[in-house]
């Protein structure tokens, strides 16, 4: 469980769990979301919300993990541009940690033996 600050003073927070981050990865929700200026503002948050709404509406059945992400994080009352910025940073750290673990697993796995 990750807790991201939703405002600069840190008095408001949003809880993000592993499933939320996996859902962000599954749908590539942060890909091409931020313009070349690198600024995350309310327009970027609205773009994300519209993208997710479009995904939900295009599905025949309810995607519970995506719906949970919406209810718990994206449409959280505390979510503003500052919170989205911290969500992006949290996702990047989580992704880097995942890559490091995969690299470690590859190094520690014994090589397969082949018959001669």
JSON list of C-alpha atoms in Angstrom, two decimals, residues 8-111:
[
{"chain": "A", "resi": 8, "resn": "UNK", "atom": "CA", "xyz": [1.31, 20.41, -0.91]},
{"chain": "A", "resi": 9, "resn": "UNK", "atom": "CA", "xyz": [0.86, 20.61, 2.84]},
{"chain": "A", "resi": 10, "resn": "UNK", "atom": "CA", "xyz": [0.38, 16.83, 3.04]},
{"chain": "A", "resi": 11, "resn": "UNK", "atom": "CA", "xyz": [-2.87, 17.07, 5.00]},
{"chain": "A", "resi": 12, "resn": "UNK", "atom": "CA", "xyz": [-4.78, 15.14, 2.32]},
{"chain": "A", "resi": 13, "resn": "UNK", "atom": "CA", "xyz": [-3.65, 11.78, 1.04]},
{"chain": "A", "resi": 14, "resn": "UNK", "atom": "CA", "xyz": [-4.81, 9.04, -1.31]},
{"chain": "A", "resi": 15, "resn": "UNK", "atom": "CA", "xyz": [-4.14, 5.34, -0.75]},
{"chain": "A", "resi": 16, "resn": "UNK", "atom": "CA", "xyz": [-2.89, 3.43, -3.77]},
{"chain": "A", "resi": 17, "resn": "UNK", "atom": "CA", "xyz": [-2.47, -0.33, -3.67]},
{"chain": "A", "resi": 18, "resn": "UNK", "atom": "CA", "xyz": [-0.63, -2.80, -5.87]},
{"chain": "A", "resi": 19, "resn": "UNK", "atom": "CA", "xyz": [-3.79, -3.69, -7.81]},
{"chain": "A", "resi": 20, "resn": "UNK", "atom": "CA", "xyz": [-4.32, -0.02, -8.71]},
{"chain": "A", "resi": 21, "resn": "UNK", "atom": "CA", "xyz": [-0.80, 0.22, -10.10]},
{"chain": "A", "resi": 22, "resn": "UNK", "atom": "CA", "xyz": [-1.22, -3.04, -12.03]},
{"chain": "A", "resi": 23, "resn": "UNK", "atom": "CA", "xyz": [-4.43, -1.68, -13.56]},
{"chain": "A", "resi": 24, "resn": "UNK", "atom": "CA", "xyz": [-2.64, 1.51, -14.60]},
{"chain": "A", "resi": 25, "resn": "UNK", "atom": "CA", "xyz": [0.00, -0.66, -16.26]},
{"chain": "A", "resi": 26, "resn": "UNK", "atom": "CA", "xyz": [-2.52, -3.01, -17.88]},
{"chain": "A", "resi": 27, "resn": "UNK", "atom": "CA", "xyz": [-4.36, -0.18, -19.63]},
{"chain": "A", "resi": 28, "resn": "UNK", "atom": "CA", "xyz": [-1.27, 2.04, -20.08]},
{"chain": "A", "resi": 29, "resn": "UNK", "atom": "CA", "xyz": [-3.29, 4.89, -18.58]},
{"chain": "A", "resi": 30, "resn": "UNK", "atom": "CA", "xyz": [-0.32, 7.20, -18.13]},
{"chain": "A", "resi": 31, "resn": "UNK", "atom": "CA", "xyz": [1.14, 6.66, -21.61]},
{"chain": "A", "resi": 32, "resn": "UNK", "atom": "CA", "xyz": [1.05, 9.84, -23.71]},
{"chain": "A", "resi": 33, "resn": "UNK", "atom": "CA", "xyz": [-1.05, 11.53, -21.04]},
{"chain": "A", "resi": 34, "resn": "UNK", "atom": "CA", "xyz": [1.36, 14.36, -20.31]},
{"chain": "A", "resi": 35, "resn": "UNK", "atom": "CA", "xyz": [2.18, 16.90, -23.01]},
{"chain": "A", "resi": 36, "resn": "UNK", "atom": "CA", "xyz": [5.73, 17.67, -24.08]},
{"chain": "A", "resi": 37, "resn": "UNK", "atom": "CA", "xyz": [5.88, 20.56, -21.59]},
{"chain": "A", "resi": 38, "resn": "UNK", "atom": "CA", "xyz": [5.79, 18.01, -18.75]},
{"chain": "A", "resi": 39, "resn": "UNK", "atom": "CA", "xyz": [3.26, 19.96, -16.72]},
{"chain": "A", "resi": 40, "resn": "UNK", "atom": "CA", "xyz": [0.51, 18.05, -14.93]},
{"chain": "A", "resi": 41, "resn": "UNK", "atom": "CA", "xyz": [-2.48, 20.31, -14.42]},
{"chain": "A", "resi": 42, "resn": "UNK", "atom": "CA", "xyz": [-6.23, 19.91, -14.05]},
{"chain": "A", "resi": 43, "resn": "UNK", "atom": "CA", "xyz": [-6.60, 19.48, -17.83]},
{"chain": "A", "resi": 44, "resn": "UNK", "atom": "CA", "xyz": [-4.35, 16.43, -17.72]},
{"chain": "A", "resi": 45, "resn": "UNK", "atom": "CA", "xyz": [-6.42, 14.98, -14.87]},
{"chain": "A", "resi": 46, "resn": "UNK", "atom": "CA", "xyz": [-9.59, 15.57, -16.87]},
{"chain": "A", "resi": 47, "resn": "UNK", "atom": "CA", "xyz": [-8.00, 13.89, -19.91]},
{"chain": "A", "resi": 48, "resn": "UNK", "atom": "CA", "xyz": [-7.20, 10.83, -17.78]},
{"chain": "A", "resi": 49, "resn": "UNK", "atom": "CA", "xyz": [-10.74, 10.71, -16.43]},
{"chain": "A", "resi": 50, "resn": "UNK", "atom": "CA", "xyz": [-12.19, 10.92, -19.94]},
{"chain": "A", "resi": 51, "resn": "UNK", "atom": "CA", "xyz": [-9.85, 8.18, -21.18]},
{"chain": "A", "resi": 52, "resn": "UNK", "atom": "CA", "xyz": [-10.91, 5.87, -18.35]},
{"chain": "A", "resi": 53, "resn": "UNK", "atom": "CA", "xyz": [-14.58, 6.67, -18.87]},
{"chain": "A", "resi": 54, "resn": "UNK", "atom": "CA", "xyz": [-14.18, 5.77, -22.54]},
{"chain": "A", "resi": 55, "resn": "UNK", "atom": "CA", "xyz": [-12.56, 2.44, -21.64]},
{"chain": "A", "resi": 56, "resn": "UNK", "atom": "CA", "xyz": [-15.33, 1.60, -19.18]},
{"chain": "A", "resi": 57, "resn": "UNK", "atom": "CA", "xyz": [-18.06, 2.49, -21.65]},
{"chain": "A", "resi": 58, "resn": "UNK", "atom": "CA", "xyz": [-16.50, 0.42, -24.44]},
{"chain": "A", "resi": 59, "resn": "UNK", "atom": "CA", "xyz": [-16.47, -2.78, -22.38]},
{"chain": "A", "resi": 60, "resn": "UNK", "atom": "CA", "xyz": [-19.39, -5.19, -22.42]},
{"chain": "A", "resi": 61, "resn": "UNK", "atom": "CA", "xyz": [-18.82, -6.24, -18.84]},
{"chain": "A", "resi": 62, "resn": "UNK", "atom": "CA", "xyz": [-17.69, -4.35, -15.77]},
{"chain": "A", "resi": 63, "resn": "UNK", "atom": "CA", "xyz": [-13.92, -4.36, -15.17]},
{"chain": "A", "resi": 64, "resn": "UNK", "atom": "CA", "xyz": [-13.78, -4.40, -11.38]},
{"chain": "A", "resi": 65, "resn": "UNK", "atom": "CA", "xyz": [-10.07, -3.44, -11.02]},
{"chain": "A", "resi": 66, "resn": "UNK", "atom": "CA", "xyz": [-10.55, -0.45, -13.33]},
{"chain": "A", "resi": 67, "resn": "UNK", "atom": "CA", "xyz": [-13.70, 0.57, -11.51]},
{"chain": "A", "resi": 68, "resn": "UNK", "atom": "CA", "xyz": [-11.89, 0.26, -8.16]},
{"chain": "A", "resi": 69, "resn": "UNK", "atom": "CA", "xyz": [-9.08, 2.46, -9.49]},
{"chain": "A", "resi": 70, "resn": "UNK", "atom": "CA", "xyz": [-11.67, 5.08, -10.46]},
{"chain": "A", "resi": 71, "resn": "UNK", "atom": "CA", "xyz": [-13.51, 5.01, -7.14]},
{"chain": "A", "resi": 72, "resn": "UNK", "atom": "CA", "xyz": [-10.46, 4.79, -4.88]},
{"chain": "A", "resi": 73, "resn": "UNK", "atom": "CA", "xyz": [-7.97, 6.99, -6.72]},
{"chain": "A", "resi": 74, "resn": "UNK", "atom": "CA", "xyz": [-8.87, 8.84, -9.92]},
{"chain": "A", "resi": 75, "resn": "UNK", "atom": "CA", "xyz": [-12.29, 10.14, -8.85]},
{"chain": "A", "resi": 76, "resn": "UNK", "atom": "CA", "xyz": [-11.28, 10.48, -5.18]},
{"chain": "A", "resi": 77, "resn": "UNK", "atom": "CA", "xyz": [-12.47, 13.81, -3.75]},
{"chain": "A", "resi": 78, "resn": "UNK", "atom": "CA", "xyz": [-8.88, 14.68, -2.87]},
{"chain": "A", "resi": 79, "resn": "UNK", "atom": "CA", "xyz": [-7.49, 13.99, -6.35]},
{"chain": "A", "resi": 80, "resn": "UNK", "atom": "CA", "xyz": [-6.24, 17.15, -8.00]},
{"chain": "A", "resi": 81, "resn": "UNK", "atom": "CA", "xyz": [-3.30, 17.86, -10.32]},
{"chain": "A", "resi": 82, "resn": "UNK", "atom": "CA", "xyz": [-0.85, 17.66, -7.40]},
{"chain": "A", "resi": 83, "resn": "UNK", "atom": "CA", "xyz": [-2.16, 14.21, -6.47]},
{"chain": "A", "resi": 84, "resn": "UNK", "atom": "CA", "xyz": [-1.94, 13.04, -10.08]},
{"chain": "A", "resi": 85, "resn": "UNK", "atom": "CA", "xyz": [1.68, 14.22, -10.21]},
{"chain": "A", "resi": 86, "resn": "UNK", "atom": "CA", "xyz": [2.43, 12.14, -7.13]},
{"chain": "A", "resi": 87, "resn": "UNK", "atom": "CA", "xyz": [0.53, 9.16, -8.58]},
{"chain": "A", "resi": 88, "resn": "UNK", "atom": "CA", "xyz": [2.75, 9.33, -11.67]},
{"chain": "A", "resi": 89, "resn": "UNK", "atom": "CA", "xyz": [5.86, 9.42, -9.46]},
{"chain": "A", "resi": 90, "resn": "UNK", "atom": "CA", "xyz": [4.54, 6.51, -7.39]},
{"chain": "A", "resi": 91, "resn": "UNK", "atom": "CA", "xyz": [3.89, 4.49, -10.56]},
{"chain": "A", "resi": 92, "resn": "UNK", "atom": "CA", "xyz": [7.41, 5.19, -11.85]},
{"chain": "A", "resi": 93, "resn": "UNK", "atom": "CA", "xyz": [8.97, 4.09, -8.55]},
{"chain": "A", "resi": 94, "resn": "UNK", "atom": "CA", "xyz": [6.78, 0.97, -8.47]},
{"chain": "A", "resi": 95, "resn": "UNK", "atom": "CA", "xyz": [7.71, 0.12, -12.07]},
{"chain": "A", "resi": 96, "resn": "UNK", "atom": "CA", "xyz": [11.44, 0.61, -11.37]},
{"chain": "A", "resi": 97, "resn": "UNK", "atom": "CA", "xyz": [11.19, -1.60, -8.29]},
{"chain": "A", "resi": 98, "resn": "UNK", "atom": "CA", "xyz": [9.40, -4.27, -10.36]},
{"chain": "A", "resi": 99, "resn": "UNK", "atom": "CA", "xyz": [12.13, -4.15, -13.02]},
{"chain": "A", "resi": 100, "resn": "UNK", "atom": "CA", "xyz": [14.84, -4.51, -10.37]},
{"chain": "A", "resi": 101, "resn": "UNK", "atom": "CA", "xyz": [13.09, -7.52, -8.88]},
{"chain": "A", "resi": 102, "resn": "UNK", "atom": "CA", "xyz": [12.76, -9.15, -12.29]},
{"chain": "A", "resi": 103, "resn": "UNK", "atom": "CA", "xyz": [16.44, -8.52, -12.99]},
{"chain": "A", "resi": 104, "resn": "UNK", "atom": "CA", "xyz": [17.38, -10.02, -9.61]},
{"chain": "A", "resi": 105, "resn": "UNK", "atom": "CA", "xyz": [15.21, -13.07, -10.29]},
{"chain": "A", "resi": 106, "resn": "UNK", "atom": "CA", "xyz": [16.90, -13.62, -13.63]},
{"chain": "A", "resi": 107, "resn": "UNK", "atom": "CA", "xyz": [20.33, -13.47, -12.00]},
{"chain": "A", "resi": 108, "resn": "UNK", "atom": "CA", "xyz": [19.45, -15.89, -9.19]},
{"chain": "A", "resi": 109, "resn": "UNK", "atom": "CA", "xyz": [17.64, -18.50, -11.28]},
{"chain": "A", "resi": 110, "resn": "UNK", "atom": "CA", "xyz": [19.90, -21.45, -12.13]},
{"chain": "A", "resi": 111, "resn": "UNK", "atom": "CA", "xyz": [20.53, -22.06, -15.78]}
]
